mmCIF file of N, CA and C in Angstrom:
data_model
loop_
_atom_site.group_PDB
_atom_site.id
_atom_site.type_symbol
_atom_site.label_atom_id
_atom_site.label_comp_id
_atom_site.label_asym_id
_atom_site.label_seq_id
_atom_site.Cartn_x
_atom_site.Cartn_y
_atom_site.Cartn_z
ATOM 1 N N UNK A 19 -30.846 -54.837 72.461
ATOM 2 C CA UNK A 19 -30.789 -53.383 72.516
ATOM 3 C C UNK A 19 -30.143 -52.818 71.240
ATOM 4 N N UNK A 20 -29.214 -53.143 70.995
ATOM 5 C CA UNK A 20 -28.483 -53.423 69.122
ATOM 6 C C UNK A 20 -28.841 -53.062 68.073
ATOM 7 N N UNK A 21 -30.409 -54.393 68.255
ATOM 8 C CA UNK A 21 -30.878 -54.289 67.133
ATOM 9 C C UNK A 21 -32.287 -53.528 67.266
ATOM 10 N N UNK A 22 -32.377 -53.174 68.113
ATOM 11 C CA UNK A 22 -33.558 -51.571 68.246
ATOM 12 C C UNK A 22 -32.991 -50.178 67.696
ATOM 13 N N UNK A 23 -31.897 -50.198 68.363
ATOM 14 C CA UNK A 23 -31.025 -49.097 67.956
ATOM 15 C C UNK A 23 -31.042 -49.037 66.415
ATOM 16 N N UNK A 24 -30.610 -50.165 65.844
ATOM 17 C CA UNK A 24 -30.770 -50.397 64.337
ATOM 18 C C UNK A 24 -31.995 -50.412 64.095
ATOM 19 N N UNK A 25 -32.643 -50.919 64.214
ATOM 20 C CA UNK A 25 -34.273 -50.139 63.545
ATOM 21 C C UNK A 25 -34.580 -49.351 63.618
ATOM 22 N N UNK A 26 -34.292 -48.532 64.764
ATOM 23 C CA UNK A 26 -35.038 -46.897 65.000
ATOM 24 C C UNK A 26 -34.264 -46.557 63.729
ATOM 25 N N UNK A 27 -32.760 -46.598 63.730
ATOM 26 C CA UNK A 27 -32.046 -45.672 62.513
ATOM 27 C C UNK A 27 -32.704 -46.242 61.025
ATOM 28 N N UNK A 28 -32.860 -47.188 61.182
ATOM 29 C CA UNK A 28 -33.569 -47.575 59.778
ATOM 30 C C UNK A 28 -34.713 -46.752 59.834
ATOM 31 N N UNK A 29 -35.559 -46.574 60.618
ATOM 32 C CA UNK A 29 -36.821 -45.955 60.193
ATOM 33 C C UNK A 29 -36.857 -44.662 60.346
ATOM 34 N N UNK A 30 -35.653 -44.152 61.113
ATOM 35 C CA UNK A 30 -35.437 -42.592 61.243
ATOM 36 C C UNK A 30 -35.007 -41.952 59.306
ATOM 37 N N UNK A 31 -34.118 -43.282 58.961
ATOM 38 C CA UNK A 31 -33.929 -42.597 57.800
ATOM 39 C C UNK A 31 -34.637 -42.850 56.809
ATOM 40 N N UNK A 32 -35.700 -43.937 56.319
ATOM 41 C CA UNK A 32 -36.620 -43.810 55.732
ATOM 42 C C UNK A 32 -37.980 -42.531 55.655
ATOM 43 N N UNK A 33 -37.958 -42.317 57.226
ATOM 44 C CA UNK A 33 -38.686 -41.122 57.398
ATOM 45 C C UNK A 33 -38.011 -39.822 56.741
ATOM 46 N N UNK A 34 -37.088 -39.484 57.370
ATOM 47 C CA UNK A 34 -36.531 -38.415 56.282
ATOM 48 C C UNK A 34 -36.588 -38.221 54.755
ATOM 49 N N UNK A 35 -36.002 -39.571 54.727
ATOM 50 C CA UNK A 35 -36.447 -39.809 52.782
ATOM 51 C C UNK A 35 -38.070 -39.395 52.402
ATOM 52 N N UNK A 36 -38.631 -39.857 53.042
ATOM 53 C CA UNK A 36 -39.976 -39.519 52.625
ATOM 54 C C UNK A 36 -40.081 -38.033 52.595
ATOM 55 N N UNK A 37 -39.969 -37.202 53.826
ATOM 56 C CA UNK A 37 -40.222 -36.180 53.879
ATOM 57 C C UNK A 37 -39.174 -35.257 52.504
ATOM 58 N N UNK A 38 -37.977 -35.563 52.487
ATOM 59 C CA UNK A 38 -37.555 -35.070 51.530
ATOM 60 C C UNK A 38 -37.990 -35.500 49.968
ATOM 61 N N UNK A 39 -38.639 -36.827 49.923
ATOM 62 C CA UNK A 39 -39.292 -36.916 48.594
ATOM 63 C C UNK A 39 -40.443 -36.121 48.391
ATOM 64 N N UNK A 40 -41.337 -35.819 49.593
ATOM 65 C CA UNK A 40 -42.804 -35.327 49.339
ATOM 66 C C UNK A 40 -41.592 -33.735 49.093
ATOM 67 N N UNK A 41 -41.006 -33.074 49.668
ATOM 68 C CA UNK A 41 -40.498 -31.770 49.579
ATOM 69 C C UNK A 41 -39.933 -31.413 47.565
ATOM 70 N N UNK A 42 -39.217 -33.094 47.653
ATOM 71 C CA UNK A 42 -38.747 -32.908 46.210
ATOM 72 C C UNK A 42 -39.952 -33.114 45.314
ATOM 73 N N UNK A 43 -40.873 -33.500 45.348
ATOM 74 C CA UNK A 43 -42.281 -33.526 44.280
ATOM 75 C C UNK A 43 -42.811 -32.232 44.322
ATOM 76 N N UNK A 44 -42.903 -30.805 45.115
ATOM 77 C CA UNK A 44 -43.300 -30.142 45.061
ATOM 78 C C UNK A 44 -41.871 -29.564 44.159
ATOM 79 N N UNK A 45 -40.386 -29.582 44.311
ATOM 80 C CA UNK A 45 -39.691 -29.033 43.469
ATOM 81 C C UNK A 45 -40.198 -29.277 41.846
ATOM 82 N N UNK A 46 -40.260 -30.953 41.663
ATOM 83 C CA UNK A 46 -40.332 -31.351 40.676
ATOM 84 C C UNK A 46 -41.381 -30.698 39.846
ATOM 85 N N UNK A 47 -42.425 -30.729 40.359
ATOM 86 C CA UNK A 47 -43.681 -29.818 39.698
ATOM 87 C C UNK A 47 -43.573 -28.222 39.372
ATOM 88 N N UNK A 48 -42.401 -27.716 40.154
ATOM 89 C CA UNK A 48 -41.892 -26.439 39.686
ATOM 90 C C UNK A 48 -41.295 -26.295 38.734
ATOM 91 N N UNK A 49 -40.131 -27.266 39.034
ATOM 92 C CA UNK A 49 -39.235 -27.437 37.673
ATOM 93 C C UNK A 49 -39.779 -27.458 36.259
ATOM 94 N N UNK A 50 -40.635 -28.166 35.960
ATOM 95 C CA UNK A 50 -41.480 -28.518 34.929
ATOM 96 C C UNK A 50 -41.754 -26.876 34.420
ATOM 97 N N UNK A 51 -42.599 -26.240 35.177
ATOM 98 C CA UNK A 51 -43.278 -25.026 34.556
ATOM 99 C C UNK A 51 -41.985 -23.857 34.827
ATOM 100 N N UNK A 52 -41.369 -23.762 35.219
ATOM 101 C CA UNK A 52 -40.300 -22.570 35.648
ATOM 102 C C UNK A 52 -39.843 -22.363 34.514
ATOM 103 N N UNK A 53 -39.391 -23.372 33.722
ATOM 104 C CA UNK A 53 -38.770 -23.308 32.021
ATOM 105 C C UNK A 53 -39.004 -21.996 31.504
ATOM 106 N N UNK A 54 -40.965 -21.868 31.643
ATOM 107 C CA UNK A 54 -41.514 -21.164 30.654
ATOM 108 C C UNK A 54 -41.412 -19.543 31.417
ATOM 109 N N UNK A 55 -41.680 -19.888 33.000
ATOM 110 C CA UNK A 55 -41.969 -18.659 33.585
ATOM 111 C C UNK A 55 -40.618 -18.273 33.361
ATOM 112 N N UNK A 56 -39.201 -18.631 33.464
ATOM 113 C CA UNK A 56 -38.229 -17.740 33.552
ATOM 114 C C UNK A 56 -37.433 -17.567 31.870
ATOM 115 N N UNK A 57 -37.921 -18.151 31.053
ATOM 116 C CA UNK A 57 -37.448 -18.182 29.719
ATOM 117 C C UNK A 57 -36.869 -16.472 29.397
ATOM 118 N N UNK A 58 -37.559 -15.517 30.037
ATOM 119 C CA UNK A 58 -37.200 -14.372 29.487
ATOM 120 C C UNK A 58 -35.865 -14.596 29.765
ATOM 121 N N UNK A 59 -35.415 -14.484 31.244
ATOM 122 C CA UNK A 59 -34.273 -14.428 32.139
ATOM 123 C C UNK A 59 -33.238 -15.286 31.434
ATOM 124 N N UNK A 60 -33.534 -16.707 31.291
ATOM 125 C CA UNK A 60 -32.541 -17.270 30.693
ATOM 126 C C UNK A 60 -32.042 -16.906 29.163
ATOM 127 N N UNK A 61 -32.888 -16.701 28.251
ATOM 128 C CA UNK A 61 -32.557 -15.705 26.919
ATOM 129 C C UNK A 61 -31.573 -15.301 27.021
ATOM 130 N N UNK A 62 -31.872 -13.982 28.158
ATOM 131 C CA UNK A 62 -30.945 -13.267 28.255
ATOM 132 C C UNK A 62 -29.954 -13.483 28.709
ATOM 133 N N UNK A 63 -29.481 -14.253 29.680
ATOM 134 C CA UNK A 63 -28.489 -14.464 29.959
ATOM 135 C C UNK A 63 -27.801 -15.275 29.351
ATOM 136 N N UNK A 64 -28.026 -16.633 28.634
ATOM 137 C CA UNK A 64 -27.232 -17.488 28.284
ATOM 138 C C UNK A 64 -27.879 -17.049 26.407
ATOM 139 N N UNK A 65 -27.842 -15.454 25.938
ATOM 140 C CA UNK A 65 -27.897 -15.227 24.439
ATOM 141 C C UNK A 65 -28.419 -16.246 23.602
ATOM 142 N N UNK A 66 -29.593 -16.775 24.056
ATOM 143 C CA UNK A 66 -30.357 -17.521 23.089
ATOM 144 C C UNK A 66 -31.617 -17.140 23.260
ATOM 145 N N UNK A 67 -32.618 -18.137 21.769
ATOM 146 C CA UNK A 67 -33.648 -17.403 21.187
ATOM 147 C C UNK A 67 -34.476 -18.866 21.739
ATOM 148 N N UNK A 68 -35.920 -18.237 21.121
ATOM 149 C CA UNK A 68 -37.198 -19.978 21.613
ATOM 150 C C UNK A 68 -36.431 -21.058 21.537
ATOM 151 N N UNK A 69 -35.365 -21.582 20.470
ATOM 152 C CA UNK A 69 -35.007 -22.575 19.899
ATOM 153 C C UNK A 69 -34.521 -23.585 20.773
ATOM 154 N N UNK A 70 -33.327 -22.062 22.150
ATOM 155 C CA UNK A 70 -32.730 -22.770 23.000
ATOM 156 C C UNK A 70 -33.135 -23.260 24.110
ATOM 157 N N UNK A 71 -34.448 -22.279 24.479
ATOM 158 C CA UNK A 71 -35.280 -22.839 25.573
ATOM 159 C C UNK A 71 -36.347 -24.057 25.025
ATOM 160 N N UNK A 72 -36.490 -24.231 23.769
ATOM 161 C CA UNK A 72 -37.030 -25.518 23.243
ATOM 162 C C UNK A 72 -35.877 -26.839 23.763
ATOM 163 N N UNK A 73 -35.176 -26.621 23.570
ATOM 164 C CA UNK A 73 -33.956 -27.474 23.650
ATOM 165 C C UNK A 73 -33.885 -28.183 25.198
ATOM 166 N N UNK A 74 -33.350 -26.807 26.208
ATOM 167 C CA UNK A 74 -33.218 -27.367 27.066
ATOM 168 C C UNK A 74 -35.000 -27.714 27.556
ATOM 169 N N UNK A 75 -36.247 -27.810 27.059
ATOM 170 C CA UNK A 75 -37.583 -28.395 27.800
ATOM 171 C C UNK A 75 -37.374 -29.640 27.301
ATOM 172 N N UNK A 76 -36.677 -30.024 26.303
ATOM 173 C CA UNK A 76 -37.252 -31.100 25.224
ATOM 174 C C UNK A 76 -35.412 -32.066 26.271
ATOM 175 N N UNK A 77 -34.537 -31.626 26.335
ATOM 176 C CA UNK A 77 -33.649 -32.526 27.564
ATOM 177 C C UNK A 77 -34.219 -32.662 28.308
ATOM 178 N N UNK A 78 -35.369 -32.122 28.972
ATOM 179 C CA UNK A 78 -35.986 -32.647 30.316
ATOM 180 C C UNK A 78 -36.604 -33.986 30.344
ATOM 181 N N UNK A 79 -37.464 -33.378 28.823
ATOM 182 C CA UNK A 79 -38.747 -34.660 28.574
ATOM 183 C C UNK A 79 -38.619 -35.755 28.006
ATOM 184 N N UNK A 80 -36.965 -35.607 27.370
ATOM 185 C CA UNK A 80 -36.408 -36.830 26.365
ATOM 186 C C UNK A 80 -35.685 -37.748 27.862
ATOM 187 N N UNK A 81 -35.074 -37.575 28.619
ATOM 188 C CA UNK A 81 -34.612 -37.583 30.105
ATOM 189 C C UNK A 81 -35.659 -38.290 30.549
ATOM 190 N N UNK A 82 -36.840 -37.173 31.130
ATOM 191 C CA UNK A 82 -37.983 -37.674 31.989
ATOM 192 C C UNK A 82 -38.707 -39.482 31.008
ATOM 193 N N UNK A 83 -38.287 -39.802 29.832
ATOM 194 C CA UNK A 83 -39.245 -40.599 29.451
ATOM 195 C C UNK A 83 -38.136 -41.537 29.327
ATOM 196 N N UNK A 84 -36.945 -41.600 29.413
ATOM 197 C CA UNK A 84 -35.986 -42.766 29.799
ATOM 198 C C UNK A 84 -35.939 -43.337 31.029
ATOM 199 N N UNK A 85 -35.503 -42.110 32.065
ATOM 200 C CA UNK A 85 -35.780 -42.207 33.488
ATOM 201 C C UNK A 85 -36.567 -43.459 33.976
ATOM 202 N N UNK A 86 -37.613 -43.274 33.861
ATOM 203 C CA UNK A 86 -38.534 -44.384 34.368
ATOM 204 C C UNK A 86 -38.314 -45.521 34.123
ATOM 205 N N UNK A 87 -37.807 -45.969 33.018
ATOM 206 C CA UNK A 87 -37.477 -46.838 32.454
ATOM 207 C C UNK A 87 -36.103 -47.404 33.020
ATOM 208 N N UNK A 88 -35.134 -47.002 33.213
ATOM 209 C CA UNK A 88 -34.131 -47.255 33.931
ATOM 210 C C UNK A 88 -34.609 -47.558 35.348
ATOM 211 N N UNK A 89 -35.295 -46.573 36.078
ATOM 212 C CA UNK A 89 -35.620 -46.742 37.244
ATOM 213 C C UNK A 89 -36.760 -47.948 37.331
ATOM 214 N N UNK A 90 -37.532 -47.949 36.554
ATOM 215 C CA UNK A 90 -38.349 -49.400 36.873
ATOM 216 C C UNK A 90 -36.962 -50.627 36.861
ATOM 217 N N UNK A 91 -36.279 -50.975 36.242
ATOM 218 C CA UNK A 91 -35.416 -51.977 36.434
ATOM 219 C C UNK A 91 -34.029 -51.932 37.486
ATOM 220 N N UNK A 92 -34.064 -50.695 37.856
ATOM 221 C CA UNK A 92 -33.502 -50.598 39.150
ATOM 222 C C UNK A 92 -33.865 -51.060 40.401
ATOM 223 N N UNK A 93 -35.215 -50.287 40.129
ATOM 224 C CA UNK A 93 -36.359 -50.839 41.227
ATOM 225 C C UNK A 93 -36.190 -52.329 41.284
ATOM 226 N N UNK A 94 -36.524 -53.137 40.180
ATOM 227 C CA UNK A 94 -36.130 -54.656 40.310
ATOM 228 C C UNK A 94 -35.286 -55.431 41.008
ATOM 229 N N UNK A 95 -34.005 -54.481 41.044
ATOM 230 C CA UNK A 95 -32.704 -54.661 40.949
ATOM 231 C C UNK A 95 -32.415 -54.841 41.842
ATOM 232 N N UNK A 96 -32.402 -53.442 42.594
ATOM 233 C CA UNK A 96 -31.933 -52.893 44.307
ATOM 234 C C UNK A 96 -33.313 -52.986 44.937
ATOM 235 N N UNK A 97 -34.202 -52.707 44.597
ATOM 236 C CA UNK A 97 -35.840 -52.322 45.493
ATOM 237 C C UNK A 97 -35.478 -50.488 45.848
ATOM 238 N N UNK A 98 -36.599 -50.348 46.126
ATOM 239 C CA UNK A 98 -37.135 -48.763 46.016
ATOM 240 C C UNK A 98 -36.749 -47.505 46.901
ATOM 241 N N UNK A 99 -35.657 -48.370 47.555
ATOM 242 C CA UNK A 99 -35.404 -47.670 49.210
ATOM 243 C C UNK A 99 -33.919 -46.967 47.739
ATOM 244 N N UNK A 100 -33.109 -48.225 47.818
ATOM 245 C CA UNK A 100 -32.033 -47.689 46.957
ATOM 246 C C UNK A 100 -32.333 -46.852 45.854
ATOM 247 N N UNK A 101 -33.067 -47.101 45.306
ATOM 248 C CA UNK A 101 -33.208 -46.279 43.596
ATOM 249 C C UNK A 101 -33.781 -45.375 44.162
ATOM 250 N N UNK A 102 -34.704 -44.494 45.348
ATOM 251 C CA UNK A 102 -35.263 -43.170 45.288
ATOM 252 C C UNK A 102 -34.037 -42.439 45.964
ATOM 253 N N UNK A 103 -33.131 -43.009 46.581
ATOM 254 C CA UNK A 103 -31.784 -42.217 46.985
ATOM 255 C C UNK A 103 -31.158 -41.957 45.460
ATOM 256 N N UNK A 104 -30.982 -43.066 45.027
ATOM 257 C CA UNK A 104 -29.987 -42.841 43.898
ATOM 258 C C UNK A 104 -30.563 -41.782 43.078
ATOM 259 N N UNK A 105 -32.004 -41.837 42.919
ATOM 260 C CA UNK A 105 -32.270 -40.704 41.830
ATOM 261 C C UNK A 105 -32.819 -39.742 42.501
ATOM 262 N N UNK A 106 -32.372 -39.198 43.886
ATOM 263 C CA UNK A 106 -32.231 -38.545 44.439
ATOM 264 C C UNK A 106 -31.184 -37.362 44.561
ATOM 265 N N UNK A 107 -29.863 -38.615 44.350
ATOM 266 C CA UNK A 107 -28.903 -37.705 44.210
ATOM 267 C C UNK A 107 -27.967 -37.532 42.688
ATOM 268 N N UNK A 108 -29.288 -38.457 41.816
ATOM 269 C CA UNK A 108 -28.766 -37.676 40.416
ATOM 270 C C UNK A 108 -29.505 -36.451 39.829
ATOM 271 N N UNK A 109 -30.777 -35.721 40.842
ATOM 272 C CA UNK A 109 -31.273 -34.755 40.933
ATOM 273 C C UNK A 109 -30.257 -33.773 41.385
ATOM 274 N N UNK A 110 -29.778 -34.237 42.443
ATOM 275 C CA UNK A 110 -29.072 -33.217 42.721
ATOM 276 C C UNK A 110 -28.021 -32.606 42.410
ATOM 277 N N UNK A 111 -27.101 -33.822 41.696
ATOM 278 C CA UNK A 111 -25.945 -33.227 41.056
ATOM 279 C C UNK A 111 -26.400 -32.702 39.690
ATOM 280 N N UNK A 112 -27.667 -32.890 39.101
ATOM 281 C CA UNK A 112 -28.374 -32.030 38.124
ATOM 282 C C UNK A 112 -28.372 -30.659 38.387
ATOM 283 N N UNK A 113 -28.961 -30.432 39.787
ATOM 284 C CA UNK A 113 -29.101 -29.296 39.786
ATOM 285 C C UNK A 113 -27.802 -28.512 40.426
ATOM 286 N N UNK A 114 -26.539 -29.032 40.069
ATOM 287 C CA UNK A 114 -25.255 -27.846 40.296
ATOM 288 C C UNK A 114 -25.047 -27.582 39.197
ATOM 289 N N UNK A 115 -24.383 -28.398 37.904
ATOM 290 C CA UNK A 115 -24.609 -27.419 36.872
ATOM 291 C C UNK A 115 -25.533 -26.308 36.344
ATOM 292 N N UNK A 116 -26.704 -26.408 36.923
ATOM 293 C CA UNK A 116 -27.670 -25.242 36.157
ATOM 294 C C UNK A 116 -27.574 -24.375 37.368
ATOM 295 N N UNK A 117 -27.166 -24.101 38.447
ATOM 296 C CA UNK A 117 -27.014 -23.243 39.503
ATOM 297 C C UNK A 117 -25.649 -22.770 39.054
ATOM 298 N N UNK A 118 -24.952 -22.872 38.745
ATOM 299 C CA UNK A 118 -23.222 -22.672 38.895
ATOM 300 C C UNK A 118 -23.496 -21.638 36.730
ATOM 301 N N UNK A 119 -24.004 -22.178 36.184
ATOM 302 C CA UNK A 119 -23.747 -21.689 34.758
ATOM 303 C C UNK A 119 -23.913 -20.271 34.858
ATOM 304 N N UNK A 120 -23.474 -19.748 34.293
ATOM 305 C CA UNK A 120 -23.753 -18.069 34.182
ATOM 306 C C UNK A 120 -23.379 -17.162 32.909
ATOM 307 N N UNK A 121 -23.531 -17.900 31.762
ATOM 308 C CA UNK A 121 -22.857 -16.843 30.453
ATOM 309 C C UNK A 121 -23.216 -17.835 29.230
ATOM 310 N N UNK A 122 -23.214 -16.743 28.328
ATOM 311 C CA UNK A 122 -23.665 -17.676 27.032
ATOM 312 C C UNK A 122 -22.985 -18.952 26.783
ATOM 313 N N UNK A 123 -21.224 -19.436 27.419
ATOM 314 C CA UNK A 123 -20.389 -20.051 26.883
ATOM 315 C C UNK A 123 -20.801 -21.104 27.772
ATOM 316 N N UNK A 124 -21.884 -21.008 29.076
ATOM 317 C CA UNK A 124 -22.004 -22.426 29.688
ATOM 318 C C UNK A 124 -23.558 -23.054 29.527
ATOM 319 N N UNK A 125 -23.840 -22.541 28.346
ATOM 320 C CA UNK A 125 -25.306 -23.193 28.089
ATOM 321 C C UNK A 125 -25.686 -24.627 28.655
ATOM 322 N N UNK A 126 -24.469 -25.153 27.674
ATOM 323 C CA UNK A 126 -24.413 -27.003 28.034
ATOM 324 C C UNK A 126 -24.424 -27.348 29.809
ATOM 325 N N UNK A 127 -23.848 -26.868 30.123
ATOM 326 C CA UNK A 127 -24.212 -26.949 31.714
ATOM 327 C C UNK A 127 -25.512 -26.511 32.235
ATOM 328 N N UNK A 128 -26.307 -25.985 31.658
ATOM 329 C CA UNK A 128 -27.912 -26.057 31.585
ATOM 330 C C UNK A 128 -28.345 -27.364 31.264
ATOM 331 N N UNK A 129 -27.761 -27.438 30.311
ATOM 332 C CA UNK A 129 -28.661 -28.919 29.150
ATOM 333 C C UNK A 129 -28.296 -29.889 30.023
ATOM 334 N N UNK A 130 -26.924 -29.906 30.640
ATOM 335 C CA UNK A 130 -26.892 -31.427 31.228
ATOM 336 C C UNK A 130 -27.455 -31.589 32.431
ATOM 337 N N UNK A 131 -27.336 -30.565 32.981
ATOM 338 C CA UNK A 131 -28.613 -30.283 34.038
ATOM 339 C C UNK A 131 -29.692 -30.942 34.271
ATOM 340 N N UNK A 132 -30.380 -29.882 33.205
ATOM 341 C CA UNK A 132 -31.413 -30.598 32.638
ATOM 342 C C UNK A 132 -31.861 -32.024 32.249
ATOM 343 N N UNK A 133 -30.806 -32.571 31.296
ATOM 344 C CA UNK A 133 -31.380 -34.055 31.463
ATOM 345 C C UNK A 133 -30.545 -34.418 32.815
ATOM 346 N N UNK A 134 -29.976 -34.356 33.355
ATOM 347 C CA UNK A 134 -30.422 -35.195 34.874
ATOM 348 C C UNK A 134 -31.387 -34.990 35.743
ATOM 349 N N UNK A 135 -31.326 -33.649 35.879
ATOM 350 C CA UNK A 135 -33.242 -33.464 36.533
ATOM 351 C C UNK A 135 -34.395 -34.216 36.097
ATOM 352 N N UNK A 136 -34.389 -34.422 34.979
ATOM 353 C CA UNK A 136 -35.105 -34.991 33.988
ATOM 354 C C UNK A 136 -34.866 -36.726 34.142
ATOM 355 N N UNK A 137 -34.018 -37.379 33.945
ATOM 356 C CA UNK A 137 -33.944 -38.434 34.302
ATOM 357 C C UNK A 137 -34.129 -38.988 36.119
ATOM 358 N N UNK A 138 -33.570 -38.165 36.972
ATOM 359 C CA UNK A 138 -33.756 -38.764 38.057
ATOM 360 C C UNK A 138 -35.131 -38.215 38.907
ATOM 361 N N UNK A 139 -35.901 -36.811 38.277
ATOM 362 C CA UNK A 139 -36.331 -36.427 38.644
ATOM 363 C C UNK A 139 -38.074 -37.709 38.656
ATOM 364 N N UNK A 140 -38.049 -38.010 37.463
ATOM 365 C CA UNK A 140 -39.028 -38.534 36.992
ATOM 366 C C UNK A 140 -39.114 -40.359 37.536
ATOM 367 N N UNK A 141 -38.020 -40.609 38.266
ATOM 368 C CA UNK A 141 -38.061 -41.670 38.953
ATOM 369 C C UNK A 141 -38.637 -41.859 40.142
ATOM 370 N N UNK A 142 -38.371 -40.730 40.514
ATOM 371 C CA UNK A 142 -39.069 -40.415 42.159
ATOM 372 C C UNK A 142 -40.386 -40.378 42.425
ATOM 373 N N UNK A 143 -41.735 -40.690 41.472
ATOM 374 C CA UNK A 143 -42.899 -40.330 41.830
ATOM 375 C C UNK A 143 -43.254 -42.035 41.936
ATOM 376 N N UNK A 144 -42.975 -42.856 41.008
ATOM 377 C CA UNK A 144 -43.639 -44.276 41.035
ATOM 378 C C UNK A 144 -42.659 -44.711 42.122
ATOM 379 N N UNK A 145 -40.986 -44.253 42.328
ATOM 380 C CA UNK A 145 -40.506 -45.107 43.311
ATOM 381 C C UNK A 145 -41.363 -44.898 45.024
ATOM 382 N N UNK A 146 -41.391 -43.298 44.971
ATOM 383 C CA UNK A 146 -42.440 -43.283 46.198
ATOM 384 C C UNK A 146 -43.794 -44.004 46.390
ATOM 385 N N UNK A 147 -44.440 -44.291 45.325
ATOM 386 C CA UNK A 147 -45.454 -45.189 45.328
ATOM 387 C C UNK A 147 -44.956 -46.148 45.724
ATOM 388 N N UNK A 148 -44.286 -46.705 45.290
ATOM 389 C CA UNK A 148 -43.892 -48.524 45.456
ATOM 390 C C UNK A 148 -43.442 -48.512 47.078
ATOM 391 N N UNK A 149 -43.035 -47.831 47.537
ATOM 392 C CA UNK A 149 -42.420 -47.687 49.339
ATOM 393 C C UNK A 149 -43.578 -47.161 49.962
ATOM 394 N N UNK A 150 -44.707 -46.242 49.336
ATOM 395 C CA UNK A 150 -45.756 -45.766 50.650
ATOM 396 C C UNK A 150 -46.831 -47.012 50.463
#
């Protein structure tokens, strides 16, 4: 009876994971294009020009093309259950600095943001492959 109990919870929480990965791939695909749609907004608020919204797209994509790379040898490492949590929740602590910044003086709390979105974000699509 024990070890039912323990499987249901194993598969109760794999199920969740999933559902919150398919939820986070629809973020992820936002994230990507939002850069451009809200660039006015951020300008203005954090007093920068194209250069800076070049900046923080180009932390995403310098991020997003390490990411995988780390995460394929994670994957090795731990297997796919662990590494889509883990870069799960280096998404998420990505996304408190860029929620919390608010003034020209916390740009960098964008950028680092950014590359963690960017790094953990970009782990999550092959790790869900490898588990469905």
């Amino acid at each position: 009876r024990k070890l039912l109990i323990s499987y249901l919870r194993i598969w109760l929480l794999l199920f969740i994971l999933s559902i919150r990965t398919a939820w986070f791939e629809v973020g992820t695909s936002f994230a990507l294009s939002a850069m451009g749609a809200l660039s006015t907004r951020i300008k203005d608020r954090f007093d920068i020009d194209d250069a800076g919204i070049g900046t923080l797209t180009s932390a995403y994509f310098f991020a997003a093309m390490v990411g995988p790379l780390i995460g394929g040898i994670a994957m090795q490492k731990w297997g796919p259950n662990i590494t889509i949590i883990v870069a799960n929740i280096v998404v998420t602590i990505g996304a408190m600095p860029q929620a919390i910044a608010n003034g020209p003086d916390q740009f960098w709390l964008i950028f680092i943001g950014r590359l963690l979105l960017g790094l953990g974000g970009e782990v999550t699509p092959f790790t869900t492959i490898e588990i469905l």
